[in-house]
């Protein structure tokens, strides 16, 4: 295997030496109620909470989650913080204290106007089994695999309404081929 | 090393067997002009374009980028699509055709109201060197490392105004400790 990259206007094919060791560590989403979000991301998506950081002065807490079935992380809290920030594919959930007590409070999912952020995506080994699992857990779907133009691609909603794409990689080899 | 997790209301400590093999694959951001965004993400952040998928019927293209200095990906396009969806820490940029030609068009960064998505984050081996690199490339800062309450944490902006956190993991061992 080589590392084939695709060309397009703007693309710099050769990696700048100054960026060696940069890691796309996490994406951050604000959540209304961490108890509800953590139940979803750990209980339904199988993530683990690597680190919880509290900032009482600024009245918020951060939760760093990872989906890696076999990883090992250091026990000591400070070392685990540093380790967490060294990984790829972390999800950071930000809880601004008190939002969970306001029945009218909700965050913006990025897909309603004004648009920007679209979704996060989990790939799964078996899409049909994953759909059954989500149904058994009363997860809301934006789009089931058989709906719409893109077959074999599902979108579910997290408790705040953020979209989560669900795909099975080996079903997508023909995607977007002209 | 063990895999220490943190407890909190809602957290399921034991991973559900049905989620084995789930991978947090990517986060998707809409971008106005792919040539500008790709120049930034490849030329300044050192990412590589794994896959470009075009959907002419729906008038959009998707760009899948990865920052992994040593990874190898398959040459054949379909296999590379499947491989791309199997990785962790991918960034997907969505281009809805034509936005680049509208001078008034802009996406919502999620930090202005209405809030939701917050940022993506890159960790770097040397924060000071990364800041010099960003300054040399005329990157806009939301917050420089020495500003604000959180020292040693920087935020830059991508060409659409999305925030990108920049951290050096070993400087953060004391973060959020009570």
PDB file of N, CA and C in Angstrom, chain A residues 1-6 8 10 12 15-16 19 21-23 25-28 30 39 42-43 49 51 63 66-67 69 71 73 75-76 80 85 88 92 108 110-111 115-123 162 165 173 177, chain B residues 2-6 8 10 12 15-16 19 21-23 25-28 30 39 42-44 49 51 63 66-67 69 71-73 75-76 78 80 85 88 92 108 110-111 115-123 162 165 177:
ATOM      1  N   UNK A   1       0.834  -1.188   0.000  1.00  0.00           N
ATOM      2  CA  UNK A   1       0.000   0.000   0.000  1.00  0.00           C
ATOM      3  C   UNK A   1       0.882   1.256   0.000  1.00  0.00           C
ATOM      4  N   UNK A   2       0.463   2.197  -0.786  1.00  0.00           N
ATOM      5  CA  UNK A   2       1.124   3.494  -0.788  1.00  0.00           C
ATOM      6  C   UNK A   2       0.125   4.489  -0.210  1.00  0.00           C
ATOM      7  N   UNK A   3       0.527   5.729  -0.082  1.00  0.00           N
ATOM      8  CA  UNK A   3      -0.429   6.707   0.387  1.00  0.00           C
ATOM      9  C   UNK A   3      -0.832   7.576  -0.785  1.00  0.00           C
ATOM     10  N   UNK A   4      -1.828   7.106  -1.509  1.00  0.00           N
ATOM     11  CA  UNK A   4      -2.330   7.851  -2.641  1.00  0.00           C
ATOM     12  C   UNK A   4      -3.145   9.032  -2.136  1.00  0.00           C
ATOM     13  N   UNK A   5      -2.886  10.192  -2.692  1.00  0.00           N
ATOM     14  CA  UNK A   5      -3.713  11.338  -2.346  1.00  0.00           C
ATOM     15  C   UNK A   5      -4.349  11.845  -3.620  1.00  0.00           C
ATOM     16  N   UNK A   6      -5.396  12.602  -3.463  1.00  0.00           N
ATOM     17  CA  UNK A   6      -6.104  13.109  -4.622  1.00  0.00           C
ATOM     18  C   UNK A   6      -5.711  14.562  -4.845  1.00  0.00           C
ATOM     19  N   UNK A   8      -6.335  18.369  -6.431  1.00  0.00           N
ATOM     20  CA  UNK A   8      -7.429  19.323  -6.578  1.00  0.00           C
ATOM     21  C   UNK A   8      -6.796  20.695  -6.414  1.00  0.00           C
ATOM     22  N   UNK A  10      -5.560  23.863  -4.936  1.00  0.00           N
ATOM     23  CA  UNK A  10      -5.319  24.192  -3.531  1.00  0.00           C
ATOM     24  C   UNK A  10      -4.533  23.139  -2.783  1.00  0.00           C
ATOM     25  N   UNK A  12      -1.809  20.865  -1.414  1.00  0.00           N
ATOM     26  CA  UNK A  12      -0.358  20.722  -1.375  1.00  0.00           C
ATOM     27  C   UNK A  12      -0.061  19.251  -1.130  1.00  0.00           C
ATOM     28  N   UNK A  15       3.704  17.014   2.375  1.00  0.00           N
ATOM     29  CA  UNK A  15       3.417  17.480   3.733  1.00  0.00           C
ATOM     30  C   UNK A  15       4.490  18.452   4.228  1.00  0.00           C
ATOM     31  N   UNK A  16       4.091  19.637   4.698  1.00  0.00           N
ATOM     32  CA  UNK A  16       5.081  20.558   5.252  1.00  0.00           C
ATOM     33  C   UNK A  16       5.748  19.941   6.486  1.00  0.00           C
ATOM     34  N   UNK A  19       4.578  20.434  10.091  1.00  0.00           N
ATOM     35  CA  UNK A  19       3.346  19.823  10.616  1.00  0.00           C
ATOM     36  C   UNK A  19       3.542  18.384  11.078  1.00  0.00           C
ATOM     37  N   UNK A  21       3.816  15.338  13.170  1.00  0.00           N
ATOM     38  CA  UNK A  21       3.360  15.075  14.541  1.00  0.00           C
ATOM     39  C   UNK A  21       2.044  15.746  14.907  1.00  0.00           C
ATOM     40  N   UNK A  22       1.519  16.595  14.023  1.00  0.00           N
ATOM     41  CA  UNK A  22       0.185  17.147  14.285  1.00  0.00           C
ATOM     42  C   UNK A  22      -0.822  15.989  14.258  1.00  0.00           C
ATOM     43  N   UNK A  23      -1.796  16.046  15.143  1.00  0.00           N
ATOM     44  CA  UNK A  23      -2.810  14.990  15.252  1.00  0.00           C
ATOM     45  C   UNK A  23      -4.193  15.640  15.314  1.00  0.00           C
ATOM     46  N   UNK A  25      -7.110  15.639  16.905  1.00  0.00           N
ATOM     47  CA  UNK A  25      -7.414  15.003  18.183  1.00  0.00           C
ATOM     48  C   UNK A  25      -8.907  14.860  18.470  1.00  0.00           C
ATOM     49  N   UNK A  26      -9.654  15.940  18.356  1.00  0.00           N
ATOM     50  CA  UNK A  26     -11.056  15.824  18.738  1.00  0.00           C
ATOM     51  C   UNK A  26     -11.958  16.809  18.013  1.00  0.00           C
ATOM     52  N   UNK A  27     -13.260  16.542  18.138  1.00  0.00           N
ATOM     53  CA  UNK A  27     -14.299  17.478  17.748  1.00  0.00           C
ATOM     54  C   UNK A  27     -15.124  17.755  18.986  1.00  0.00           C
ATOM     55  N   UNK A  28     -15.520  19.010  19.147  1.00  0.00           N
ATOM     56  CA  UNK A  28     -16.264  19.394  20.347  1.00  0.00           C
ATOM     57  C   UNK A  28     -17.704  19.769  20.012  1.00  0.00           C
ATOM     58  N   UNK A  30     -21.318  20.966  22.109  1.00  0.00           N
ATOM     59  CA  UNK A  30     -21.949  21.356  23.372  1.00  0.00           C
ATOM     60  C   UNK A  30     -23.191  20.483  23.600  1.00  0.00           C
ATOM     61  N   UNK A  39     -25.061   8.672  28.712  1.00  0.00           N
ATOM     62  CA  UNK A  39     -25.788   7.407  28.595  1.00  0.00           C
ATOM     63  C   UNK A  39     -25.847   6.967  27.138  1.00  0.00           C
ATOM     64  N   UNK A  42     -21.984   6.254  25.730  1.00  0.00           N
ATOM     65  CA  UNK A  42     -21.375   5.048  26.298  1.00  0.00           C
ATOM     66  C   UNK A  42     -22.292   3.834  26.127  1.00  0.00           C
ATOM     67  N   UNK A  43     -23.586   4.011  26.366  1.00  0.00           N
ATOM     68  CA  UNK A  43     -24.497   2.868  26.383  1.00  0.00           C
ATOM     69  C   UNK A  43     -24.938   2.415  24.999  1.00  0.00           C
ATOM     70  N   UNK A  49     -15.398   7.084  28.699  1.00  0.00           N
ATOM     71  CA  UNK A  49     -15.073   8.439  29.164  1.00  0.00           C
ATOM     72  C   UNK A  49     -13.645   8.439  29.675  1.00  0.00           C
ATOM     73  N   UNK A  51     -11.723  11.153  30.226  1.00  0.00           N
ATOM     74  CA  UNK A  51     -11.356  12.243  31.127  1.00  0.00           C
ATOM     75  C   UNK A  51     -12.531  13.194  31.267  1.00  0.00           C
ATOM     76  N   UNK A  63     -16.071  16.577  28.834  1.00  0.00           N
ATOM     77  CA  UNK A  63     -16.008  15.112  28.862  1.00  0.00           C
ATOM     78  C   UNK A  63     -15.338  14.651  27.578  1.00  0.00           C
ATOM     79  N   UNK A  66     -13.832   8.260  23.894  1.00  0.00           N
ATOM     80  CA  UNK A  66     -13.115   7.572  22.828  1.00  0.00           C
ATOM     81  C   UNK A  66     -13.818   6.254  22.539  1.00  0.00           C
ATOM     82  N   UNK A  67     -13.839   5.873  21.270  1.00  0.00           N
ATOM     83  CA  UNK A  67     -14.318   4.538  20.932  1.00  0.00           C
ATOM     84  C   UNK A  67     -13.121   3.760  20.426  1.00  0.00           C
ATOM     85  N   UNK A  69     -11.919  -0.220  21.306  1.00  0.00           N
ATOM     86  CA  UNK A  69     -12.269  -1.345  22.155  1.00  0.00           C
ATOM     87  C   UNK A  69     -11.077  -1.913  22.911  1.00  0.00           C
ATOM     88  N   UNK A  71      -7.874  -0.097  23.484  1.00  0.00           N
ATOM     89  CA  UNK A  71      -6.823   0.819  23.925  1.00  0.00           C
ATOM     90  C   UNK A  71      -6.635   0.758  25.435  1.00  0.00           C
ATOM     91  N   UNK A  73      -5.189   3.239  28.665  1.00  0.00           N
ATOM     92  CA  UNK A  73      -4.863   4.623  29.000  1.00  0.00           C
ATOM     93  C   UNK A  73      -4.268   4.659  30.401  1.00  0.00           C
ATOM     94  N   UNK A  75      -3.429   5.416  34.286  1.00  0.00           N
ATOM     95  CA  UNK A  75      -4.287   5.599  35.449  1.00  0.00           C
ATOM     96  C   UNK A  75      -4.207   7.005  36.033  1.00  0.00           C
ATOM     97  N   UNK A  76      -3.015   7.526  36.113  1.00  0.00           N
ATOM     98  CA  UNK A  76      -2.827   8.814  36.795  1.00  0.00           C
ATOM     99  C   UNK A  76      -3.522   9.899  35.978  1.00  0.00           C
ATOM    100  N   UNK A  80      -3.252  10.867  32.113  1.00  0.00           N
ATOM    101  CA  UNK A  80      -4.361  10.461  31.251  1.00  0.00           C
ATOM    102  C   UNK A  80      -4.879  11.646  30.437  1.00  0.00           C
ATOM    103  N   UNK A  85      -5.169  13.852  24.891  1.00  0.00           N
ATOM    104  CA  UNK A  85      -4.926  14.874  23.867  1.00  0.00           C
ATOM    105  C   UNK A  85      -3.954  14.405  22.779  1.00  0.00           C
ATOM    106  N   UNK A  88      -6.191  10.152  18.312  1.00  0.00           N
ATOM    107  CA  UNK A  88      -7.056  10.579  17.219  1.00  0.00           C
ATOM    108  C   UNK A  88      -8.486  10.158  17.528  1.00  0.00           C
ATOM    109  N   UNK A  92     -15.259  15.418  22.267  1.00  0.00           N
ATOM    110  CA  UNK A  92     -15.331  16.246  23.473  1.00  0.00           C
ATOM    111  C   UNK A  92     -16.750  16.794  23.592  1.00  0.00           C
ATOM    112  N   UNK A 108     -28.028  24.067  18.688  1.00  0.00           N
ATOM    113  CA  UNK A 108     -28.249  24.127  17.241  1.00  0.00           C
ATOM    114  C   UNK A 108     -27.472  22.998  16.574  1.00  0.00           C
ATOM    115  N   UNK A 110     -26.643  22.501  13.420  1.00  0.00           N
ATOM    116  CA  UNK A 110     -25.783  22.832  12.272  1.00  0.00           C
ATOM    117  C   UNK A 110     -26.382  22.465  10.924  1.00  0.00           C
ATOM    118  N   UNK A 111     -27.486  21.731  10.921  1.00  0.00           N
ATOM    119  CA  UNK A 111     -28.110  21.327   9.655  1.00  0.00           C
ATOM    120  C   UNK A 111     -29.356  22.161   9.347  1.00  0.00           C
ATOM    121  N   UNK A 115     -26.539  26.991   8.543  1.00  0.00           N
ATOM    122  CA  UNK A 115     -25.765  25.757   8.436  1.00  0.00           C
ATOM    123  C   UNK A 115     -24.262  25.968   8.626  1.00  0.00           C
ATOM    124  N   UNK A 116     -23.618  24.892   9.009  1.00  0.00           N
ATOM    125  CA  UNK A 116     -22.158  24.920   9.171  1.00  0.00           C
ATOM    126  C   UNK A 116     -21.685  23.491   9.384  1.00  0.00           C
ATOM    127  N   UNK A 117     -21.376  23.147  10.645  1.00  0.00           N
ATOM    128  CA  UNK A 117     -21.088  21.768  11.023  1.00  0.00           C
ATOM    129  C   UNK A 117     -22.227  20.864  10.557  1.00  0.00           C
ATOM    130  N   UNK A 118     -21.875  19.646  10.071  1.00  0.00           N
ATOM    131  CA  UNK A 118     -22.907  18.745   9.587  1.00  0.00           C
ATOM    132  C   UNK A 118     -23.185  17.550  10.477  1.00  0.00           C
ATOM    133  N   UNK A 119     -22.156  16.785  10.779  1.00  0.00           N
ATOM    134  CA  UNK A 119     -22.382  15.554  11.539  1.00  0.00           C
ATOM    135  C   UNK A 119     -21.058  14.947  11.988  1.00  0.00           C
ATOM    136  N   UNK A 120     -21.147  13.984  12.884  1.00  0.00           N
ATOM    137  CA  UNK A 120     -20.036  13.072  13.106  1.00  0.00           C
ATOM    138  C   UNK A 120     -20.439  11.743  12.482  1.00  0.00           C
ATOM    139  N   UNK A 121     -19.487  10.856  12.309  1.00  0.00           N
ATOM    140  CA  UNK A 121     -19.780   9.570  11.657  1.00  0.00           C
ATOM    141  C   UNK A 121     -19.106   8.428  12.401  1.00  0.00           C
ATOM    142  N   UNK A 122     -19.861   7.385  12.638  1.00  0.00           N
ATOM    143  CA  UNK A 122     -19.287   6.126  13.110  1.00  0.00           C
ATOM    144  C   UNK A 122     -19.353   5.117  11.975  1.00  0.00           C
ATOM    145  N   UNK A 123     -18.262   4.412  11.748  1.00  0.00           N
ATOM    146  CA  UNK A 123     -18.361   3.248  10.888  1.00  0.00           C
ATOM    147  C   UNK A 123     -18.563   2.024  11.771  1.00  0.00           C
ATOM    148  N   UNK A 162     -27.889  16.360  17.304  1.00  0.00           N
ATOM    149  CA  UNK A 162     -26.760  16.304  16.358  1.00  0.00           C
ATOM    150  C   UNK A 162     -26.879  15.034  15.518  1.00  0.00           C
ATOM    151  N   UNK A 165     -23.751  10.024  11.292  1.00  0.00           N
ATOM    152  CA  UNK A 165     -23.798   9.134  10.135  1.00  0.00           C
ATOM    153  C   UNK A 165     -23.325   7.747  10.564  1.00  0.00           C
ATOM    154  N   UNK A 173     -17.753   0.985  -1.445  1.00  0.00           N
ATOM    155  CA  UNK A 173     -16.672   1.075  -2.443  1.00  0.00           C
ATOM    156  C   UNK A 173     -17.133   1.764  -3.726  1.00  0.00           C
ATOM    157  N   UNK A 177     -18.686   7.350  -7.317  1.00  0.00           N
ATOM    158  CA  UNK A 177     -17.848   7.030  -8.474  1.00  0.00           C
ATOM    159  C   UNK A 177     -18.518   7.534  -9.731  1.00  0.00           C
TER     160      UNK A 177
ATOM    161  N   UNK B   2      -3.831   0.434  32.111  1.00  0.00           N
ATOM    162  CA  UNK B   2      -5.188  -0.088  32.070  1.00  0.00           C
ATOM    163  C   UNK B   2      -6.047   0.943  31.351  1.00  0.00           C
ATOM    164  N   UNK B   3      -7.309   0.622  31.162  1.00  0.00           N
ATOM    165  CA  UNK B   3      -8.173   1.630  30.542  1.00  0.00           C
ATOM    166  C   UNK B   3      -9.079   2.187  31.623  1.00  0.00           C
ATOM    167  N   UNK B   4      -8.589   3.188  32.320  1.00  0.00           N
ATOM    168  CA  UNK B   4      -9.367   3.824  33.361  1.00  0.00           C
ATOM    169  C   UNK B   4     -10.434   4.697  32.723  1.00  0.00           C
ATOM    170  N   UNK B   5     -11.648   4.560  33.191  1.00  0.00           N
ATOM    171  CA  UNK B   5     -12.691   5.446  32.707  1.00  0.00           C
ATOM    172  C   UNK B   5     -13.221   6.223  33.889  1.00  0.00           C
ATOM    173  N   UNK B   6     -13.891   7.305  33.592  1.00  0.00           N
ATOM    174  CA  UNK B   6     -14.402   8.140  34.666  1.00  0.00           C
ATOM    175  C   UNK B   6     -15.891   7.881  34.826  1.00  0.00           C
ATOM    176  N   UNK B   8     -19.741   8.900  36.081  1.00  0.00           N
ATOM    177  CA  UNK B   8     -20.596  10.078  36.075  1.00  0.00           C
ATOM    178  C   UNK B   8     -22.009   9.549  35.859  1.00  0.00           C
ATOM    179  N   UNK B  10     -25.156   8.434  34.232  1.00  0.00           N
ATOM    180  CA  UNK B  10     -25.410   8.129  32.829  1.00  0.00           C
ATOM    181  C   UNK B  10     -24.375   7.213  32.206  1.00  0.00           C
ATOM    182  N   UNK B  12     -22.240   4.222  31.194  1.00  0.00           N
ATOM    183  CA  UNK B  12     -22.218   2.769  31.262  1.00  0.00           C
ATOM    184  C   UNK B  12     -20.765   2.349  31.157  1.00  0.00           C
ATOM    185  N   UNK B  15     -18.612  -1.839  28.083  1.00  0.00           N
ATOM    186  CA  UNK B  15     -18.965  -1.612  26.688  1.00  0.00           C
ATOM    187  C   UNK B  15     -19.992  -2.635  26.204  1.00  0.00           C
ATOM    188  N   UNK B  16     -21.098  -2.174  25.594  1.00  0.00           N
ATOM    189  CA  UNK B  16     -22.061  -3.136  25.044  1.00  0.00           C
ATOM    190  C   UNK B  16     -21.418  -3.937  23.913  1.00  0.00           C
ATOM    191  N   UNK B  19     -21.553  -2.992  20.190  1.00  0.00           N
ATOM    192  CA  UNK B  19     -20.806  -1.848  19.644  1.00  0.00           C
ATOM    193  C   UNK B  19     -19.356  -2.196  19.308  1.00  0.00           C
ATOM    194  N   UNK B  21     -16.217  -2.846  17.466  1.00  0.00           N
ATOM    195  CA  UNK B  21     -15.828  -2.517  16.096  1.00  0.00           C
ATOM    196  C   UNK B  21     -16.364  -1.186  15.594  1.00  0.00           C
ATOM    197  N   UNK B  22     -17.228  -0.534  16.373  1.00  0.00           N
ATOM    198  CA  UNK B  22     -17.651   0.814  15.983  1.00  0.00           C
ATOM    199  C   UNK B  22     -16.409   1.726  16.022  1.00  0.00           C
ATOM    200  N   UNK B  23     -16.324   2.634  15.064  1.00  0.00           N
ATOM    201  CA  UNK B  23     -15.173   3.547  14.972  1.00  0.00           C
ATOM    202  C   UNK B  23     -15.707   4.972  14.765  1.00  0.00           C
ATOM    203  N   UNK B  25     -15.366   7.746  12.983  1.00  0.00           N
ATOM    204  CA  UNK B  25     -14.632   7.909  11.739  1.00  0.00           C
ATOM    205  C   UNK B  25     -14.338   9.351  11.361  1.00  0.00           C
ATOM    206  N   UNK B  26     -15.357  10.202  11.346  1.00  0.00           N
ATOM    207  CA  UNK B  26     -15.099  11.571  10.882  1.00  0.00           C
ATOM    208  C   UNK B  26     -16.053  12.595  11.466  1.00  0.00           C
ATOM    209  N   UNK B  27     -15.677  13.839  11.281  1.00  0.00           N
ATOM    210  CA  UNK B  27     -16.550  14.981  11.524  1.00  0.00           C
ATOM    211  C   UNK B  27     -16.680  15.725  10.217  1.00  0.00           C
ATOM    212  N   UNK B  28     -17.884  16.205   9.933  1.00  0.00           N
ATOM    213  CA  UNK B  28     -18.127  16.889   8.659  1.00  0.00           C
ATOM    214  C   UNK B  28     -18.392  18.381   8.864  1.00  0.00           C
ATOM    215  N   UNK B  30     -19.155  21.899   6.453  1.00  0.00           N
ATOM    216  CA  UNK B  30     -19.396  22.473   5.131  1.00  0.00           C
ATOM    217  C   UNK B  30     -18.407  23.611   4.886  1.00  0.00           C
ATOM    218  N   UNK B  39      -6.164  24.190   0.535  1.00  0.00           N
ATOM    219  CA  UNK B  39      -4.853  24.833   0.696  1.00  0.00           C
ATOM    220  C   UNK B  39      -4.512  24.960   2.179  1.00  0.00           C
ATOM    221  N   UNK B  42      -4.211  21.157   3.890  1.00  0.00           N
ATOM    222  CA  UNK B  42      -3.018  20.414   3.459  1.00  0.00           C
ATOM    223  C   UNK B  42      -1.752  21.246   3.663  1.00  0.00           C
ATOM    224  N   UNK B  43      -1.803  22.534   3.318  1.00  0.00           N
ATOM    225  CA  UNK B  43      -0.586  23.352   3.335  1.00  0.00           C
ATOM    226  C   UNK B  43      -0.202  23.856   4.708  1.00  0.00           C
ATOM    227  N   UNK B  44      -1.180  24.086   5.575  1.00  0.00           N
ATOM    228  CA  UNK B  44      -0.894  24.642   6.907  1.00  0.00           C
ATOM    229  C   UNK B  44      -1.003  23.576   7.995  1.00  0.00           C
ATOM    230  N   UNK B  49      -5.384  14.454   1.323  1.00  0.00           N
ATOM    231  CA  UNK B  49      -6.723  14.213   0.782  1.00  0.00           C
ATOM    232  C   UNK B  49      -6.818  12.745   0.374  1.00  0.00           C
ATOM    233  N   UNK B  51      -9.641  11.012  -0.236  1.00  0.00           N
ATOM    234  CA  UNK B  51     -10.683  10.667  -1.183  1.00  0.00           C
ATOM    235  C   UNK B  51     -11.517  11.890  -1.476  1.00  0.00           C
ATOM    236  N   UNK B  63     -14.755  15.858   0.443  1.00  0.00           N
ATOM    237  CA  UNK B  63     -13.306  15.681   0.529  1.00  0.00           C
ATOM    238  C   UNK B  63     -12.998  15.075   1.892  1.00  0.00           C
ATOM    239  N   UNK B  66      -7.030  13.335   6.126  1.00  0.00           N
ATOM    240  CA  UNK B  66      -6.477  12.644   7.281  1.00  0.00           C
ATOM    241  C   UNK B  66      -5.127  13.263   7.614  1.00  0.00           C
ATOM    242  N   UNK B  67      -4.819  13.339   8.898  1.00  0.00           N
ATOM    243  CA  UNK B  67      -3.475  13.740   9.303  1.00  0.00           C
ATOM    244  C   UNK B  67      -2.830  12.531   9.945  1.00  0.00           C
ATOM    245  N   UNK B  69       1.066  10.958   9.468  1.00  0.00           N
ATOM    246  CA  UNK B  69       2.284  11.168   8.694  1.00  0.00           C
ATOM    247  C   UNK B  69       2.799   9.886   8.064  1.00  0.00           C
ATOM    248  N   UNK B  71       0.763   6.783   7.572  1.00  0.00           N
ATOM    249  CA  UNK B  71      -0.218   5.783   7.136  1.00  0.00           C
ATOM    250  C   UNK B  71      -0.069   5.480   5.645  1.00  0.00           C
ATOM    251  N   UNK B  72      -0.497   4.300   5.272  1.00  0.00           N
ATOM    252  CA  UNK B  72      -0.537   3.914   3.861  1.00  0.00           C
ATOM    253  C   UNK B  72      -1.983   3.579   3.521  1.00  0.00           C
ATOM    254  N   UNK B  73      -2.425   3.988   2.335  1.00  0.00           N
ATOM    255  CA  UNK B  73      -3.806   3.747   1.917  1.00  0.00           C
ATOM    256  C   UNK B  73      -3.791   3.056   0.567  1.00  0.00           C
ATOM    257  N   UNK B  75      -4.334   1.981  -3.287  1.00  0.00           N
ATOM    258  CA  UNK B  75      -4.356   2.775  -4.518  1.00  0.00           C
ATOM    259  C   UNK B  75      -5.715   2.772  -5.196  1.00  0.00           C
ATOM    260  N   UNK B  76      -6.359   1.608  -5.239  1.00  0.00           N
ATOM    261  CA  UNK B  76      -7.597   1.487  -6.001  1.00  0.00           C
ATOM    262  C   UNK B  76      -8.684   2.328  -5.316  1.00  0.00           C
ATOM    263  N   UNK B  78     -12.042   2.475  -5.051  1.00  0.00           N
ATOM    264  CA  UNK B  78     -13.094   1.899  -4.221  1.00  0.00           C
ATOM    265  C   UNK B  78     -12.548   1.353  -2.913  1.00  0.00           C
ATOM    266  N   UNK B  80      -9.928   2.404  -1.516  1.00  0.00           N
ATOM    267  CA  UNK B  80      -9.491   3.544  -0.699  1.00  0.00           C
ATOM    268  C   UNK B  80     -10.693   4.211  -0.021  1.00  0.00           C
ATOM    269  N   UNK B  85     -13.220   5.079   5.313  1.00  0.00           N
ATOM    270  CA  UNK B  85     -14.319   5.007   6.276  1.00  0.00           C
ATOM    271  C   UNK B  85     -14.003   4.084   7.460  1.00  0.00           C
ATOM    272  N   UNK B  88      -9.898   6.296  12.044  1.00  0.00           N
ATOM    273  CA  UNK B  88     -10.323   7.277  13.049  1.00  0.00           C
ATOM    274  C   UNK B  88      -9.767   8.646  12.675  1.00  0.00           C
ATOM    275  N   UNK B  92     -14.120  15.438   7.111  1.00  0.00           N
ATOM    276  CA  UNK B  92     -14.849  15.488   5.847  1.00  0.00           C
ATOM    277  C   UNK B  92     -15.262  16.929   5.589  1.00  0.00           C
ATOM    278  N   UNK B 108     -21.914  29.055   9.171  1.00  0.00           N
ATOM    279  CA  UNK B 108     -22.053  29.401  10.589  1.00  0.00           C
ATOM    280  C   UNK B 108     -21.038  28.582  11.397  1.00  0.00           C
ATOM    281  N   UNK B 110     -20.832  27.949  14.628  1.00  0.00           N
ATOM    282  CA  UNK B 110     -21.305  27.211  15.803  1.00  0.00           C
ATOM    283  C   UNK B 110     -20.985  27.872  17.133  1.00  0.00           C
ATOM    284  N   UNK B 111     -20.158  28.916  17.100  1.00  0.00           N
ATOM    285  CA  UNK B 111     -19.797  29.602  18.348  1.00  0.00           C
ATOM    286  C   UNK B 111     -20.539  30.918  18.513  1.00  0.00           C
ATOM    287  N   UNK B 115     -25.640  28.541  19.160  1.00  0.00           N
ATOM    288  CA  UNK B 115     -24.475  27.694  19.402  1.00  0.00           C
ATOM    289  C   UNK B 115     -24.794  26.208  19.305  1.00  0.00           C
ATOM    290  N   UNK B 116     -23.747  25.444  19.019  1.00  0.00           N
ATOM    291  CA  UNK B 116     -23.880  23.992  18.970  1.00  0.00           C
ATOM    292  C   UNK B 116     -22.476  23.394  18.900  1.00  0.00           C
ATOM    293  N   UNK B 117     -22.092  22.987  17.687  1.00  0.00           N
ATOM    294  CA  UNK B 117     -20.715  22.560  17.444  1.00  0.00           C
ATOM    295  C   UNK B 117     -19.752  23.654  17.891  1.00  0.00           C
ATOM    296  N   UNK B 118     -18.614  23.232  18.490  1.00  0.00           N
ATOM    297  CA  UNK B 118     -17.664  24.228  18.965  1.00  0.00           C
ATOM    298  C   UNK B 118     -16.397  24.351  18.146  1.00  0.00           C
ATOM    299  N   UNK B 119     -15.691  23.240  17.978  1.00  0.00           N
ATOM    300  CA  UNK B 119     -14.395  23.313  17.303  1.00  0.00           C
ATOM    301  C   UNK B 119     -13.882  21.919  16.983  1.00  0.00           C
ATOM    302  N   UNK B 120     -12.844  21.865  16.161  1.00  0.00           N
ATOM    303  CA  UNK B 120     -12.021  20.672  16.081  1.00  0.00           C
ATOM    304  C   UNK B 120     -10.699  21.014  16.768  1.00  0.00           C
ATOM    305  N   UNK B 121      -9.907  20.011  17.063  1.00  0.00           N
ATOM    306  CA  UNK B 121      -8.647  20.259  17.781  1.00  0.00           C
ATOM    307  C   UNK B 121      -7.518  19.442  17.172  1.00  0.00           C
ATOM    308  N   UNK B 122      -6.400  20.093  16.970  1.00  0.00           N
ATOM    309  CA  UNK B 122      -5.158  19.403  16.628  1.00  0.00           C
ATOM    310  C   UNK B 122      -4.231  19.481  17.835  1.00  0.00           C
ATOM    311  N   UNK B 123      -3.632  18.353  18.187  1.00  0.00           N
ATOM    312  CA  UNK B 123      -2.533  18.428  19.132  1.00  0.00           C
ATOM    313  C   UNK B 123      -1.233  18.454  18.333  1.00  0.00           C
ATOM    314  N   UNK B 162     -14.350  28.431  11.121  1.00  0.00           N
ATOM    315  CA  UNK B 162     -14.459  27.377  12.142  1.00  0.00           C
ATOM    316  C   UNK B 162     -13.240  27.459  13.076  1.00  0.00           C
ATOM    317  N   UNK B 165      -8.797  24.266  17.853  1.00  0.00           N
ATOM    318  CA  UNK B 165      -7.993  24.332  19.066  1.00  0.00           C
ATOM    319  C   UNK B 165      -6.620  23.724  18.784  1.00  0.00           C
ATOM    320  N   UNK B 177      -7.817  20.385  36.917  1.00  0.00           N
ATOM    321  CA  UNK B 177      -7.659  19.612  38.160  1.00  0.00           C
ATOM    322  C   UNK B 177      -8.187  20.405  39.315  1.00  0.00           C
TER     323      UNK B 177
END
